[in-house]
Every structure is written in C-alpha cells, then in structure tokens.
Coordinates of C-alpha atoms and ligand atoms in Angstrom, one line a residue:
M1 CA -26.8 19.8 27.8
S2 CA -23.6 17.9 28.5
S3 CA -20.0 18.9 28.6
Q4 CA -18.1 16.9 26.0
S5 CA -14.4 16.8 25.0
Y6 CA -12.4 14.7 22.5
R7 CA -9.3 12.6 22.7
S8 CA -7.0 10.9 20.1
T9 CA -7.2 7.1 19.5
R10 CA -3.4 7.0 19.7
S11 CA -2.8 9.2 22.7
A12 CA -1.3 7.5 25.8
A13 CA -2.1 10.6 27.9
D14 CA -5.4 12.2 28.9
Q15 CA -5.2 15.2 26.5
A16 CA -8.6 16.6 25.8
V17 CA -9.5 18.9 22.9
S18 CA -12.7 20.8 22.2
F19 CA -15.2 19.8 19.5
E20 CA -14.2 22.8 17.5
E21 CA -10.5 21.6 17.5
A22 CA -11.5 18.1 16.6
V23 CA -13.5 19.3 13.6
M24 CA -11.2 22.0 12.4
T25 CA -8.0 19.9 12.6
G26 CA -9.5 16.6 11.4
L27 CA -6.6 14.4 12.3
A28 CA -4.9 14.5 15.7
R29 CA -1.2 15.5 15.9
D30 CA -0.2 12.0 16.8
G31 CA -1.8 10.7 13.8
G32 CA -4.8 9.3 15.6
L33 CA -8.5 9.9 15.1
F34 CA -10.6 12.0 17.4
I35 CA -13.2 10.2 19.6
P36 CA -15.5 11.6 22.2
S37 CA -14.2 11.3 25.8
Q38 CA -17.5 9.6 26.6
I39 CA -20.3 8.0 24.6
P40 CA -23.4 9.5 26.1
K41 CA -25.9 7.0 27.5
L42 CA -29.6 7.8 26.8
P43 CA -32.3 7.5 29.5
E44 CA -34.4 4.3 29.4
D45 CA -37.4 6.1 28.1
F46 CA -35.7 7.6 25.1
I47 CA -37.8 5.7 22.5
S48 CA -41.1 7.0 23.7
K49 CA -39.6 10.5 23.9
W50 CA -37.9 10.5 20.5
K51 CA -40.0 8.3 18.4
D52 CA -42.1 11.0 16.8
L53 CA -39.4 13.6 16.4
S54 CA -38.6 14.9 12.9
F55 CA -35.2 14.2 11.4
Q56 CA -34.0 17.7 12.3
E57 CA -35.3 17.5 15.9
L58 CA -33.5 14.1 16.3
A59 CA -30.3 15.4 14.8
Y60 CA -30.4 18.3 17.3
E61 CA -31.0 16.0 20.3
I62 CA -28.3 13.6 19.4
M63 CA -25.7 16.3 18.5
S64 CA -26.3 18.3 21.7
H65 CA -25.1 15.2 23.6
Y66 CA -21.7 15.5 21.7
I67 CA -21.2 19.2 21.6
S68 CA -21.0 21.3 24.8
S69 CA -23.4 24.2 24.8
S70 CA -20.5 26.5 25.8
E71 CA -19.1 25.8 22.3
I72 CA -22.3 26.0 20.2
S73 CA -25.4 27.2 22.0
G74 CA -28.7 25.4 21.6
P75 CA -30.3 28.0 19.2
E76 CA -27.1 28.1 17.1
L77 CA -27.0 24.3 16.8
K78 CA -30.7 24.2 15.9
D79 CA -30.0 26.8 13.2
L80 CA -27.0 24.8 11.8
V81 CA -29.1 21.6 11.7
D82 CA -32.0 23.3 10.0
R83 CA -29.9 24.9 7.3
S84 CA -28.0 21.7 6.7
Y85 CA -31.0 19.7 5.9
S86 CA -33.0 22.3 4.1
T87 CA -31.1 21.4 0.9
F88 CA -32.6 17.9 0.9
R89 CA -35.3 17.1 -1.6
A90 CA -37.2 14.7 0.7
K91 CA -39.4 16.0 3.6
D92 CA -38.1 13.2 5.8
V93 CA -34.5 13.9 4.7
T94 CA -33.7 10.2 4.8
P95 CA -37.0 8.3 4.0
V96 CA -37.5 4.7 4.7
K97 CA -39.0 2.5 2.0
V98 CA -40.6 -0.9 2.3
L99 CA -38.8 -3.3 0.1
D100 CA -40.6 -6.5 1.1
E101 CA -43.2 -6.3 3.7
S102 CA -43.7 -10.0 4.2
K103 CA -40.0 -10.5 5.0
G104 CA -39.6 -7.3 7.0
L105 CA -37.1 -5.7 4.6
Y106 CA -36.6 -1.9 4.5
L107 CA -34.4 0.5 2.6
L108 CA -33.1 3.6 4.2
E109 CA -32.7 6.1 1.3
L110 CA -29.8 8.4 2.1
F111 CA -29.4 9.9 -1.4
H112 CA -31.9 12.8 -1.3
G113 CA -29.3 15.4 -0.7
P114 CA -27.7 17.8 -3.4
T115 CA -25.3 15.2 -4.9
Y116 CA -27.5 12.2 -4.6
A117 CA -25.2 10.2 -2.3
F118 CA -25.2 9.5 1.5
K119 CA -22.1 11.7 2.0
D120 CA -24.4 14.7 1.8
V121 CA -25.9 14.0 5.1
A122 CA -22.6 14.6 6.8
L123 CA -21.0 17.2 4.4
Q124 CA -23.9 19.6 4.3
F125 CA -23.5 19.8 8.1
V126 CA -19.7 19.9 8.0
G127 CA -19.7 22.9 5.5
N128 CA -22.0 24.9 7.8
L129 CA -19.8 24.0 10.9
F130 CA -16.7 25.2 9.1
E131 CA -18.4 28.5 8.2
F132 CA -19.7 28.9 11.7
F133 CA -16.3 28.5 13.4
L134 CA -14.5 30.7 10.9
K135 CA -17.1 33.4 11.2
R136 CA -16.6 33.4 15.0
R137 CA -12.8 33.5 14.7
N138 CA -13.0 36.3 12.2
A139 CA -15.6 38.4 13.9
G140 CA -14.8 42.1 13.7
I141 CA -11.7 41.5 11.4
E142 CA -12.2 43.4 8.1
D143 CA -8.8 43.3 6.6
P144 CA -8.8 40.2 4.3
A145 CA -5.1 39.6 5.0
K146 CA -5.8 39.2 8.7
R147 CA -8.8 36.9 8.4
E148 CA -8.4 33.3 9.1
N149 CA -9.1 31.3 5.9
I150 CA -8.8 27.6 4.9
T151 CA -8.0 25.9 1.7
V152 CA -9.7 22.5 1.4
V153 CA -7.8 20.2 -0.9
G154 CA -9.0 16.7 -1.7
A155 CA -8.8 14.0 -4.3
T156 CA -11.8 12.1 -5.4
S157 CA -12.8 9.0 -7.5
G158 CA -16.4 10.3 -7.5
D159 CA -18.7 10.8 -4.5
T160 CA -16.6 12.5 -1.9
G161 CA -15.5 15.4 -4.2
S162 CA -19.0 16.4 -5.3
A163 CA -20.4 16.1 -1.7
A164 CA -17.5 18.3 -0.4
I165 CA -18.1 20.8 -3.1
Y166 CA -21.8 21.1 -2.4
G167 CA -21.1 21.3 1.3
L168 CA -18.6 24.2 1.0
R169 CA -19.8 26.1 -2.0
G170 CA -20.2 29.9 -1.3
K171 CA -18.8 29.6 2.3
K172 CA -16.9 32.7 3.3
D173 CA -13.1 32.3 4.0
V174 CA -13.1 28.8 2.5
S175 CA -11.7 27.8 -0.8
V176 CA -12.1 24.3 -2.2
F177 CA -9.9 22.4 -4.7
I178 CA -10.9 18.9 -5.8
L179 CA -8.6 16.8 -8.0
Y180 CA -9.9 14.0 -10.1
P181 CA -8.4 11.7 -12.7
T182 CA -9.3 12.9 -16.2
G183 CA -11.9 10.6 -17.9
R184 CA -12.0 8.2 -15.0
I185 CA -15.1 9.3 -13.1
S186 CA -18.7 8.9 -14.3
P187 CA -20.1 11.7 -16.5
I188 CA -22.7 12.7 -13.9
Q189 CA -20.1 12.9 -11.2
E190 CA -18.0 15.2 -13.4
Q191 CA -21.0 17.3 -14.3
Q192 CA -22.0 17.7 -10.6
M193 CA -18.5 18.9 -9.7
T194 CA -17.7 21.2 -12.6
T195 CA -21.0 23.0 -13.0
V196 CA -21.0 24.7 -9.6
E197 CA -20.6 28.4 -10.2
D198 CA -19.4 29.6 -6.8
P199 CA -16.0 31.3 -7.2
N200 CA -14.6 29.5 -4.2
V201 CA -15.0 26.1 -5.9
H202 CA -12.2 24.8 -8.2
T203 CA -12.1 21.4 -9.9
L204 CA -8.8 20.1 -11.3
S205 CA -8.9 17.4 -13.9
V206 CA -5.5 15.7 -13.6
N207 CA -4.1 13.7 -16.4
G208 CA -3.4 10.6 -14.4
T209 CA -5.0 8.0 -12.1
F210 CA -6.9 8.4 -8.8
D211 CA -3.8 7.2 -6.9
N212 CA -1.7 10.0 -8.6
C213 CA -4.3 12.6 -7.5
Q214 CA -4.3 11.2 -3.9
D215 CA -0.4 11.2 -3.8
I216 CA -0.4 14.9 -4.9
V217 CA -2.8 15.8 -2.2
K218 CA -0.7 13.9 0.4
M219 CA 2.4 15.7 -0.8
I220 CA 0.6 19.1 -0.6
F221 CA -0.4 18.3 3.0
G222 CA 3.2 17.4 3.8
D223 CA 4.5 20.7 2.2
K224 CA 5.1 22.8 5.3
E225 CA 5.6 26.1 3.6
F226 CA 2.6 25.8 1.4
N227 CA 0.5 24.6 4.2
E228 CA 1.4 27.5 6.5
K229 CA 0.7 30.0 3.7
H230 CA -2.7 28.6 2.7
H231 CA -4.0 26.7 5.8
V232 CA -4.6 23.5 3.9
A233 CA -7.5 21.4 5.3
A234 CA -9.3 18.2 4.5
V235 CA -12.9 17.1 4.8
N236 CA -12.2 13.4 4.5
S237 CA -14.1 10.6 6.1
I238 CA -12.2 10.6 9.3
N239 CA -13.6 14.0 10.4
W240 CA -15.5 13.4 13.6
A241 CA -18.4 15.8 12.6
R242 CA -19.1 13.4 9.6
I243 CA -19.6 10.4 11.9
L244 CA -21.7 12.5 14.3
A245 CA -24.1 13.7 11.6
Q246 CA -24.6 10.1 10.4
I247 CA -25.8 8.9 13.8
T248 CA -29.2 10.6 13.3
Y249 CA -30.4 8.3 10.6
Y250 CA -29.9 5.1 12.5
F251 CA -32.3 6.4 15.2
Y252 CA -34.7 7.9 12.7
S253 CA -35.0 4.8 10.6
Y254 CA -35.3 2.6 13.6
F255 CA -38.3 4.6 14.8
Q256 CA -39.9 4.5 11.3
V257 CA -39.6 0.7 11.3
L258 CA -41.0 0.4 14.8
K259 CA -44.0 2.4 13.7
A260 CA -44.4 0.5 10.4
E261 CA -44.3 -2.8 12.3
N262 CA -46.5 -1.4 15.0
N263 CA -44.2 -3.1 17.5
D264 CA -41.8 -1.2 19.8
A265 CA -40.0 -4.4 20.6
A266 CA -39.2 -5.4 16.9
K267 CA -35.7 -6.8 16.5
I268 CA -33.9 -4.7 13.9
R269 CA -30.7 -5.2 12.1
F270 CA -28.8 -2.6 9.9
V271 CA -26.9 -3.7 6.8
V272 CA -24.4 -1.1 5.6
P273 CA -22.4 -1.1 2.3
S274 CA -19.0 -0.3 3.7
G275 CA -15.6 1.1 2.6
N276 CA -13.9 3.4 5.0
F277 CA -16.2 2.3 7.8
G278 CA -17.5 5.8 8.5
D279 CA -21.2 5.1 7.8
I280 CA -21.5 1.9 9.9
L281 CA -19.4 3.4 12.7
A282 CA -22.2 5.9 13.2
G283 CA -24.4 2.9 13.8
Y284 CA -22.0 1.6 16.4
Y285 CA -22.2 4.9 18.3
A286 CA -26.0 4.8 18.1
K287 CA -26.0 1.2 19.5
K288 CA -23.6 2.3 22.4
M289 CA -25.8 5.2 23.2
G290 CA -28.6 2.7 23.8
L291 CA -30.3 2.1 20.4
P292 CA -31.3 -1.6 20.8
A293 CA -30.4 -2.6 17.3
D294 CA -29.9 -6.4 17.1
K295 CA -26.7 -6.3 14.9
L296 CA -24.8 -4.1 12.5
I297 CA -23.9 -6.0 9.3
I298 CA -20.9 -4.9 7.3
A299 CA -21.4 -5.5 3.5
T300 CA -18.1 -5.3 1.6
N301 CA -17.3 -5.7 -2.1
E302 CA -14.2 -7.7 -3.2
N303 CA -12.0 -5.2 -1.2
D304 CA -13.0 -7.2 1.9
I305 CA -10.5 -6.3 4.7
L306 CA -13.5 -5.8 7.1
D307 CA -15.1 -9.1 6.3
R308 CA -11.8 -10.9 6.7
F309 CA -11.2 -9.3 10.0
L310 CA -14.5 -10.4 11.5
K311 CA -14.0 -13.9 10.2
T312 CA -10.3 -14.3 11.2
G313 CA -9.2 -11.6 13.6
R314 CA -6.5 -10.6 11.2
Y315 CA -6.6 -6.9 10.1
E316 CA -4.4 -6.9 7.0
S317 CA -4.3 -5.3 3.6
S318 CA -3.6 -7.7 0.7
G319 CA -2.0 -6.6 -2.6
D320 CA -3.7 -3.8 -4.5
V321 CA -7.1 -2.2 -4.5
K322 CA -9.4 -4.0 -6.9
A323 CA -11.6 -1.8 -9.1
T324 CA -15.1 -3.1 -8.6
F325 CA -18.6 -2.1 -9.7
S326 CA -19.0 -0.3 -6.4
P327 CA -16.1 2.1 -6.6
A328 CA -16.9 4.3 -3.5
M329 CA -16.1 1.2 -1.5
D330 CA -12.8 0.3 -3.2
I331 CA -10.3 0.6 -0.3
L332 CA -7.4 -1.4 1.1
I333 CA -7.6 -0.2 4.6
S334 CA -10.8 1.3 6.3
S335 CA -9.5 4.4 8.0
N336 CA -12.4 4.7 10.5
F337 CA -11.9 1.2 11.7
E338 CA -9.2 2.5 14.0
R339 CA -12.0 4.1 16.1
L340 CA -13.8 0.8 16.6
L341 CA -10.5 -0.9 17.4
W342 CA -9.9 1.6 20.2
Y343 CA -13.1 0.7 21.9
L344 CA -12.6 -3.0 21.5
V345 CA -9.1 -2.7 22.9
R346 CA -10.1 -0.5 25.8
D347 CA -13.1 -2.7 26.8
N348 CA -11.5 -6.1 26.3
M349 CA -7.7 -5.6 26.8
T350 CA -6.9 -2.7 29.0
N351 CA -9.7 -2.9 31.6
G352 CA -11.2 0.4 30.6
D353 CA -8.0 2.3 30.7
D354 CA -8.2 5.0 28.0
A355 CA -4.5 5.9 27.9
K356 CA -3.4 2.2 27.7
A357 CA -5.8 1.7 24.8
G358 CA -4.2 4.6 23.1
E359 CA -0.8 3.0 23.6
T360 CA -1.9 -0.3 22.1
L361 CA -3.6 1.4 19.2
N362 CA -0.5 3.3 18.4
E363 CA 1.6 0.1 18.3
W364 CA -1.0 -1.6 16.1
M365 CA -1.2 1.3 13.6
V366 CA 2.6 1.5 13.3
Q367 CA 2.7 -2.3 12.8
L368 CA -0.1 -2.0 10.2
K369 CA 1.9 0.5 8.3
T370 CA 5.2 -1.4 8.4
T371 CA 4.0 -5.1 8.1
H372 CA 0.4 -4.5 6.7
S373 CA -1.0 -6.8 9.3
V374 CA -2.3 -6.8 12.8
V375 CA -3.6 -9.9 14.6
A376 CA -6.1 -9.1 17.3
P377 CA -6.5 -11.3 20.4
E378 CA -9.6 -13.6 20.5
S379 CA -11.2 -11.4 23.2
V380 CA -11.3 -8.5 20.7
T381 CA -12.7 -10.4 17.7
A382 CA -15.3 -12.1 19.9
A383 CA -16.4 -8.6 21.2
A384 CA -16.6 -7.3 17.6
R385 CA -18.8 -10.3 16.7
V386 CA -21.3 -9.3 19.4
D387 CA -22.2 -6.0 17.6
F388 CA -21.2 -6.9 14.0
D389 CA -21.5 -9.5 11.3
S390 CA -20.4 -9.3 7.7
E391 CA -20.5 -10.6 4.1
R392 CA -18.5 -10.1 1.0
V393 CA -20.2 -9.6 -2.3
D394 CA -18.5 -9.8 -5.7
D395 CA -19.4 -8.0 -9.0
E396 CA -21.4 -10.8 -10.3
A397 CA -23.6 -11.0 -7.2
T398 CA -24.0 -7.2 -7.4
I399 CA -25.4 -7.4 -10.9
Q400 CA -27.6 -10.3 -10.0
T401 CA -29.1 -8.4 -7.1
I402 CA -29.9 -5.3 -9.2
K403 CA -31.7 -7.6 -11.6
A404 CA -33.5 -9.5 -8.9
V405 CA -34.9 -6.4 -7.1
Y406 CA -35.9 -4.8 -10.4
S407 CA -37.9 -7.9 -11.3
A408 CA -39.4 -8.6 -7.8
T409 CA -40.6 -5.1 -6.9
P410 CA -44.0 -3.8 -8.3
D411 CA -42.5 -0.4 -9.1
N412 CA -39.3 -1.9 -10.7
Y413 CA -37.0 -0.4 -8.1
V414 CA -33.5 0.3 -9.4
L415 CA -30.6 -0.2 -6.9
D416 CA -27.3 1.5 -7.3
P417 CA -24.4 -0.9 -7.2
H418 CA -23.3 0.0 -3.7
T419 CA -26.8 -0.5 -2.3
A420 CA -26.9 -3.8 -4.2
V421 CA -23.9 -5.0 -2.2
G422 CA -25.9 -4.3 0.9
I423 CA -29.1 -5.9 -0.4
A424 CA -27.2 -9.0 -1.6
T425 CA -25.9 -9.3 2.0
T426 CA -29.4 -8.8 3.4
F427 CA -30.7 -11.7 1.2
R428 CA -28.0 -14.0 2.4
F429 CA -28.9 -13.2 6.1
V430 CA -32.6 -13.7 5.4
A431 CA -31.8 -17.1 3.9
K432 CA -29.7 -18.1 6.9
D433 CA -32.5 -17.0 9.2
K434 CA -35.0 -19.2 7.4
Q435 CA -32.7 -22.2 7.7
E436 CA -32.3 -21.6 11.4
G437 CA -36.1 -21.1 11.8
V438 CA -35.7 -17.4 12.8
T439 CA -38.7 -15.4 11.8
D440 CA -38.7 -12.2 13.8
L441 CA -35.8 -10.2 12.5
K442 CA -36.3 -7.0 10.4
Y443 CA -33.7 -5.6 8.2
I444 CA -32.9 -2.0 7.3
T445 CA -30.4 -1.8 4.4
L446 CA -28.8 1.6 3.9
S447 CA -29.1 2.9 0.3
T448 CA -26.1 5.0 -0.2
A449 CA -26.4 6.4 -3.7
H450 CA -29.0 7.2 -6.5
P451 CA -28.6 4.7 -9.3
A452 CA -28.2 7.4 -11.9
K453 CA -24.7 8.1 -10.6
F454 CA -23.6 4.7 -11.7
S455 CA -25.3 4.4 -15.1
E456 CA -22.7 2.0 -16.6
V457 CA -23.2 -0.8 -14.0
V458 CA -27.0 -0.2 -13.7
N459 CA -27.3 -0.5 -17.5
K460 CA -25.2 -3.6 -17.6
A461 CA -27.6 -5.2 -15.2
L462 CA -30.9 -4.0 -16.7
L463 CA -30.5 -3.5 -20.4
S464 CA -31.7 -7.1 -21.0
F465 CA -35.1 -6.2 -19.7
P466 CA -37.0 -5.0 -22.9
E467 CA -39.2 -2.4 -21.0
Y468 CA -36.1 -0.9 -19.2
C469 CA -35.0 2.6 -20.3
F470 CA -32.3 4.4 -18.3
D471 CA -33.5 7.9 -19.4
D472 CA -37.1 7.3 -18.2
D473 CA -36.6 4.9 -15.3
V474 CA -33.5 6.2 -13.6
L475 CA -32.6 9.7 -14.7
N476 CA -34.6 12.7 -13.4
D477 CA -34.9 16.3 -14.7
D478 CA -32.5 17.7 -12.1
L479 CA -29.7 15.3 -13.2
R480 CA -30.6 15.5 -16.8
S481 CA -30.2 19.3 -16.8
L482 CA -26.6 19.1 -15.5
A483 CA -25.5 18.0 -19.0
T484 CA -26.6 21.3 -20.5
K485 CA -24.8 23.5 -17.9
E486 CA -21.5 25.1 -18.5
K487 CA -18.5 23.3 -17.0
R488 CA -15.6 25.0 -15.3
I489 CA -12.6 22.7 -15.3
L490 CA -8.9 23.4 -14.8
L491 CA -6.9 20.9 -16.9
I492 CA -3.6 19.8 -15.3
D493 CA -1.8 18.1 -18.2
E494 CA 0.6 16.2 -16.0
A495 CA 0.2 14.5 -12.6
C496 CA 2.8 16.7 -10.9
K497 CA 2.6 18.4 -7.5
E498 CA 4.2 21.6 -8.6
K499 CA 1.8 22.1 -11.4
V500 CA -1.1 21.6 -9.0
K501 CA 0.4 24.0 -6.4
K502 CA 0.8 26.6 -9.1
A503 CA -2.8 26.2 -10.3
I504 CA -4.0 26.5 -6.7
E505 CA -2.0 29.7 -6.1
E506 CA -3.2 31.3 -9.3
E507 CA -6.9 30.5 -8.5
L508 CA -6.5 31.8 -4.9
A509 CA -5.1 35.1 -6.2
K510 CA -8.0 35.4 -8.6
E511 CA -10.5 34.7 -5.7
S512 CA -9.0 37.4 -3.5
K513 CA -9.3 40.0 -6.2
A514 CA -12.9 39.1 -7.0
Ligands
LIG1 C1 -18.6 6.5 0.6 C2 -19.6 5.6 0.1 C3 -19.8 4.3 0.7 C4 -18.9 3.8 1.7 O1 -19.0 4.5 3.0 P1 -17.9 4.4 4.2 O2 -18.3 5.4 5.2 O3 -16.6 4.7 3.5 O4 -17.9 3.0 4.7 C5 -20.8 3.5 0.2 N1 -21.5 3.9 -0.9 C6 -21.4 5.1 -1.4 C7 -22.3 5.4 -2.6 C8 -20.4 6.0 -1.0 O5 -20.3 7.2 -1.6

C-alpha cells in the first residue's frame, strides 16, 4: 500500500496533511479544497486483475491507493467498506442496466442505497469514516465532557440532507442537524429525513427559503464561539472522502460493460448529470489513474456554468439560480470544479509546479468571488476538452426524455428528472455519432436518483399514458411505508440564526442527558 498525503488547491507552499485531517476538516484553512498529493497510476494489467472483483473488493483496492495503511490498516479499511455497502439493496451495490443493446446504451443505477439517491454511495462511507476517526481519538476516554464530538450542520433542498442523515444516524459522538425550507421539499424527501428515530438526528423545518437555510448555516459556521463550543462540521460535496468513494463505480461499471460487450477494447463514454461537479470529478480521477474511458460528458440543466465553460473558456456565474425540474443540480457555481481547474492549470500553465498552480487558483477564486468571472487561457480549455464534453438540457427536453424512454423500453422504464438530463445528453451524442459515421462508442449514463423521489415531474411527464400509475409503476413498499411512520420535526417559525442556534443547543442538551 502507498503512502499518500493531501494538499490544498489554493496553497502556494508544499504543506501536506493526512487523509484523516482532509476528511475531518473538509475545507482547507486557506479556503481551498483538498486533493491527493499524487494521483496513483495503475499497472498496465489492472483490467485483467480487477475485472471480476466485486464492488466492495474494487472499492478496497482503489481506496487503499489513496489512504496510507499507517492511517487505516488493510483489515480496518475492508471492514469500513463492507459495512458501508451492506446497507444497499442491490447485491452489485451499483448495478448496470442495458437501456438499448443495439445502440450500446447502459444505465448505471446509483440509487439502491438507503435514501434512493447516488449520494448514499459516498455518505454511507463518510459516516463510517467519521465514526472510525472519532472512536480512535476518544479511545479510553469515559468522561463525556472530555470526549471529542462533532455537530454536523447542513442545509438541504432535498437529496443531500437525507443521505447525510442516513450516513450519520446512530454514530457515537456525532450529532446531525439538517435545515430545510418548510413546504419546499418533496413529500418523500421530508418523510425520509423526519422519520429517522435515532436520537442524534435532528431535522429543522425553517419557515423560509432554501437560501435562507443556507445563509443560516454559513453564519453558524462563521460563529467562532458557537463553533468552538460545539465543533461544527459539514459533510458537503467538497469533502474528499465523497469523491474517493465515487471513483469505485466508474471502474465497476466499465468492467460490467466490457463483459456485456464481450470486448476488452470497447470504447466507453460516461454521461453524468452534474451540479456541483462531485460525481463526474470522481470519473476524472478514475481516468487519470488509468481507466481508458473515451470521454466524460457533463450533462447540465439550465444552470449551465459547466457547459458554458467548456464551450467558451469563461467560468462565470450569471444572475440567479434557476429552479428547474432537476433541483439537485440547481447551482450557480460548481464547488468541486476548483479541483479540476487546479490540475488543468498545473499541467498546462505552470509546467507541473504544484505550488504555482495553487497560487494561480487562489487568484482565480478571489476573482470569481469579486467579479463572478474567470477567463481561462486556451491551453486550459483545450486540455479540458480532451477529457470532457458537455450538453445543456432544458425542462422541456427533460420531460420529453422521460416520455421517450418510458415508451421505448419493453419494461416501461421510468427515469428520474436528473437521470433524464443525462439520457437526453446521451441521445444527442448518439445522433452526432451517427451523423459522423461513428459506430463503435458505448455509453454509460449515470442514474442518480430513484424516480419516486421526484413524483411531481415524473407524473407531469407520464400521466398522459393511460396505463401509467405512479403508485404501481414507481413507488415501492419501502417508500410507501414512510408515509405511515411518525415524523419528528422541529419547526423554526422564522428564518433567524439565533432561533436555530437556540434549538441546536436545546437538542444537544437533551441528547447528552439521554
Ligand atoms: C447531487 C445530485 C446530482 C449532482 O451531482 P454533483 O456531484 O453535485 O454534480 C445529480 N442528481 C442527483 C439526484 C443528485 O442528488
């Protein structure tokens, strides 16, 4: 096993931190994101060696290239991986489904975890990692006042909150507080979050908007006194461990398609519905490790900063976030994109100099914050286009794609709206290939959520089909049963930081008595 350390994307010095520090602090002190000091390169024969491994075995192999065994031993890592994926309903964890055999189209179903969205793949693992590190730090300390504990605080418009709750429920020395806007998340998402019985889980329904919730969380993070007292932590999408856990399914699905095609030289592209760029960034790491994927294709909704960057080289936020049918991808700026920019700058502008790349990134990110715009040199955009391509899909095309796939598949397959953005993109690329006479490309589109989580949009698309019935065709017993469970909700009647702080302190006091 390798020795691996981490650095910040904004650091102009060679300061290394451990995997544990990168995971437990999340964001670097200089505001940058943690990246591994080196991307491990796999030996030439890795395909024949890894092709038949189970998801868990692959996860272990990949992760052990990024975590020094002096930090987490082999058997400990194996145990963490096994426990993290034992909560998935599918034996394969992330199964691959044939969408259209004749065209070489595959779907990678990432929604078989506890909250039915792809974020579970990462957050089940992150929850166990937090617990592992805290357990070690607290070994032998009985006095609760002396034990190190963390208070995770987050805001959600849906998917992240429930996946974080299911990742952290019941974990010792961890408390979780998730804020969401009252009446503005889907019923199933609210049921998922509020029916969890573990005493360390707290859901705060805030009378306000998602932006209000996010602002309160930011203010709480900036509140030094509160922070020192309660050790406030985040599990947002910039945490390195989330990216790491997601690398596995790129390898896993690649091997499944090689086997399905009976061709180890098949040319495979990944299409990824993208928002904060965390999911597809894991594909970039897989590619740099040596996975011979042909291209990674970014599929955005109308919040299209990534698509505009690839087409113009301008990384700029424009106006306000647009509320679309794929809400988990409604972002102005993609926080994880900073990591890709660092590699592009280092390899194309600073001659491989890590510290100089950090300096440039720091300048760019300051500029992005003040002027909302960074223009990358042509060398950087050209390099981005070697690994990536992109498309932008609007709400109308999202609906049309859900309809088209439902009609065209023998089992009337129902896409969730995020996955539909991905499939719409795939269809456009397949059409382009046909025009250009390209016939040998295979496509794996990442399916990021179960359709039942987004009933409103799915019904909008499918209710015109006479035989369609949401309750029979989309819902399942597990999700149906949520509606009958008791909900635990703390109502915060005003979007106000002090009221949220007070509620958190009261709940923490109750927890420590329990
Ligand atoms: C979070 C999420 C995405 C976007 O993933 P990023 O890593 O932010 O690019 C897409 N679909 C669903 C259902 C999600 O929950």
